[in-house]
Amino acid sequence: MGSPSSSHSELLCSYVPVPDGPHSPAEPPRKVMKVFVIFCGMLVLLFILAFNGDHVTSTLTTTTNEQEFSPRTHTVPCSTLKPFSRGVSSGVSWKSSFNNDESYPWNNTMLSWQRTVFHFQPEKNWMNDPNGPLYYKGWYHFFYQYNPKGAVWGVIVWGHAVSRDLIHWLHLPLAMVADQWYDKNGVWTGSATILPDGQVIMLYTGSTNESVQVQNLAYPADPSDPLLVDWIKYPSNPVLFPPPGIGTMDFRDPTTAWLTSEGKWRISIGSKLNKTGIALVYDTNDFKTYERVEGLLHAVPGTGMWECIDFFPISIKGENGLDTSINGENVKHVVKVSLDDDRHDYYAVGTYDEKNVKFTPDDLKNDVGIGLRYDYGIFYASKTFYDQSKERRVLWGWIGESDSEYSDVAKGWASVQGIPRTVTLNKKTGSRLLQWPVAEVESLRLRSDEFENLKVKPGSVVPLEIETAAQLDIVAEFEIDNKALEMTSQFNREYECSTSGGAAERGALGPFGLLVLANEDLSEYTPTYFYVVKGSDGQLKTSFCSDQSRSSLATDVGKKIFGSFVPVLEDEKLSLRILVDHSVVESFAQGGRTCVTSRVYPTKAIYGAARLFLFNNATEATVTASVKVWQMNSAFIRPFNPNQRN
């Protein structure tokens, strides 16, 4: 068992005060540039580079004191200094958050560290939405939105990888490319359906040569191939065009199909009517011809465009996942949408009326788009699939970047996928989903350190003496001193993670938790913490947050504070789990009732300088903490070799 720097269980170390405010503005400003301005800017840059190359090189080759851990520093080619971002008019997930006026002098030491080692990502270039995940003939298949030509969003194709365990992956050739008039501007998001006879059907959105969003059909060229390397696009594509009244760029992302009691297959497609987000419904017998079903599966005013809709059943009583076509007694349904307006994934639990083709949420206050989210950080365009091999529902989600596109181009890649999560109904609350990393990720655990029943007094920060802290699986439990709970006065103000000052805002009962990706002098650190407030009714309300405001000295990265309320039931301890994988921090509270994913870009807390601390910044409450920390191995994610088929 590891031990903190003090030999006593009651920790008296002095607290390094959490500074007020972030190192830099919370979010780099977003700029929309006209083509002419970009062109002129490129000419100016080329001129400067031609006559002042030595200055540019010296700026971009600043090194750290940890050269032994990293590749040789390199400069960024001048042709990539001003990447062009495609705007929201493209009608698909994209990124534009670069600030060329305040570019930080990143070097290869820092940028190389940011690449994850056990999250899925391509070898290089841009990736976004997960597409058509499925389990087929012993292999997990993962398809994804991919730009093979660069580290920024562009003309999108489908990348493809396979795995035996959802952790170690083999990159296969591209599954589908933009080579037809109906997907000339992009092979966009889609879903897989496995028919009862084992056939695989893939429906996807194509952006046509005129940027009209249409739905297309594809299927494996060789169903006997467990790797599904080659795909055929249906010769009579498209199979669906935008219906009357729907915008030509507001019709995308077909769901996995489910079987109705009449023997027809049913799908839903996202759209909007003015500012009302809607889920259109279609029936089909053969996936080639479709009938528009009258009415809507669901609609919520004011939520804007719905993309990446997901619709699936969950068991009220059991812990196993359910096939997408299951309906009936002891079954609830989930509608999840990705809101194009704010780039977050929302869900609601409710009842599906097949006859009237209607979803009704159990709680109107938590309807789709206005209530619960899968994740309160950076997590978007998510997609579930039913894993029939282990009878579970598995969730994929895209974790985008919050640095600059300049940095993405310099490092040669952008975005990762979250660790796949199992999804079940939280039986204790009855209203929330539980999300938890798939059990297979635990196979990467190496040696562990355990710290039990540490009493952390108000205003304390404690180093946890472990090895390196850049690849970790952390589980922790916290208990607040009962005396402090009784003596704390009632508080009328609501606490909001994003607006209440982060970990620097001290209250009677919080914040307390862990500082991940911190350096020795705490000039960089990312707190993941609980904040408890006693309301005017005497009841405790707990928030679970991740604060990026002091995560980096860099000036061109996002530094938001993420999080939300987490239900804590009577007699429950506060519990969390954190997966740290270099620049990705995935956090789960109370068994996965509330989840928060962050992207972190430290400049000092990298390689061997990354540390882990326990902290309690409350003013009154002593907290008892127990923490177990595993070092994490790297996953094998590499190109496929034909000799590896078995």
Phi, psi and omega in degrees: 000132178287168181220145174288177185294335177267144179276352181267150178285337176266117191267125186245012183298148180288148182268132171280111188305137176287118183299151177282123174086162183278172176293329186208172180310147188300331184212131176298137182297146178267137182237135174253115185252137174283152184304322182297316181297318180297316181299315179296319179299320179297319180297318179297316180298315180299322178296314180297316182296323182295325185254355183217038185300325183297322181294315180299317181299317182294327179292320187272358183247023174299132184247165175258183180273014186237043185297335182292346182263359193219164176292169179296138180296141178227163177266161180269128179306139185297334182289349183250010187288336183234078181292149180263127180263135175273140189274181183295341178297342176292342173071036181204164179304132183206178180219134173210091182218049180254149182233093185285346180283337184229046181294131178280145181282070178295146173236174186294330176302312181290313185294322180296324180297330186293338183291133182284165182237346175228008168264149180285133169202153178294170178296329180198172172078186187274141173223144169224243195306140167289142183228141168044043179295145179198165174246126187214120175050046175089000181236138168276131179250135177229122176250154185204153176291129190213136172254105183288356186252001180175176184266015174237165180297144181202218175283113193270139174236181179256115167284164185211134176216157180229155182209153172271341190219010181071005182241309179265130190232149174243125179282125177258171175301160178306137182280314180216139180240167184275080187237010179235159182300329185276355173221027185299327180263012174145135170268098190267195193295145178206181184222153178258146173230128175259119182282162182304332180272006177095352178297146177251125178246132177238121173251136181214158176272134173246143172261114189289178178297345176249016177063031172269137180271120182230160180255138185230157182247138173219159181206160183296141176289329182224092181300340179282348180277112182295340180272348177049050185291317186254140182233149179243131173272134181305127185301333183260020174302151001282157177264344177214136173248162176302132180286166178305137178091352180252133181298147183293344178246021182231049187207089189207163169070072179293146180278171163300141181279149173234151186272130178272170179293342178273000179086009177266157174264140185234137177229163173234148181228139183280148178195195176205155170236108190057244179255012179265120175285137185223156175241105177286157182229138178225145174249149179209153174259333188227004181067009179249324176239144188227153175239125178290127179274133182298141180087191183229146174299318178194156178207142178223115180300145173082001183264351177072197186298129174263122173236165178051046178297143172228142182218121183204157179272154173224149182278137178283328186251319185274168178261348180285154172284169183234144172301147187301335183273355183290137176209164176123207185295144178062028179233131168252169176235155178240131167249125177238138176226153172256119183276117181297332184287323183237359176059045173231157180256121182246152177217162172218145175260135182192204185243137178253121177261102184297318184299316182265005178049059187219132172256131179237118180292147177294327184230107182296333178292337178247042179291168182300129176090350180231358185234246188286147176239151172302316188210139185262014176242229182261100187195114191212163173056037187288160182209132175258163169213157178270119178269096185291341181288332180234012177050057180217155173259129187243136183250129170253147175211143181277124175255104182280183179265156170230024171263200179264156174295331174305314180292321180300316179295321181295319182275343173088010179204163177206130173087152174224170172257145176294157171302129179306141184240141169281148182234124175222166174280133176286104185296330183288324178265328180074358186234350184238157171270151170255130176241135184212139179305139180304147185301333184299336181295336180292344177293345179272353181295136177250226181289157182232157172234139184233136181232114190248138171050050176275125179267112185254112184284162179304137179074036181239147172225134189230123175289134174263115187281098177233183175285220179293156187236028181261345179224096189224152165238116187241132170237140184211150174231145181227142173230133178271139179304127183301323181298319179295322179298319182288323186275341183294131180286160179289154189228124185272340184276139175283145175259129177237124182308314190285342187233359187257019171099359177066207184290347178279345182276105184273134175230175182299323188240026178166170010272158172208149182164225184233145172256110179259160180046051178254154172256174191302316184268009177058034169280343172222134176191155178234105179282135167242122196207166171256148174224118186250135179233137173267115184286176181295341177268006180083356181274148178273138176234128188247134173249149178237122192224159171227121188251113179263004189296336178242023187284341186204147173279350180294151183258356186240034177233155178290141181224053181279168173246118185255161171143182183193179174294143174231127178293131174236117185275164182303136178072006174274138169282157173282128184226150177213161171224137181230129170256117178253120179224081183056247188276004179246131176233111178254126186236140184228125181250144176051052177073012179104016176292324177228132183234144180220124178245133181234151167252130186231135186232066181292157177252339181244323184277060184229162181050226184290350180274353180286131182233168178232132180231151169259139180218155174220106181257018175289161179264340185233325192271132165274139183243134173261125186235142170233128187228135172236133186232126174253137164288143183248135176284167175274146174277155175271107179232105190207170179296150181284137173248127182308335179287351182266010184303329181260000000 
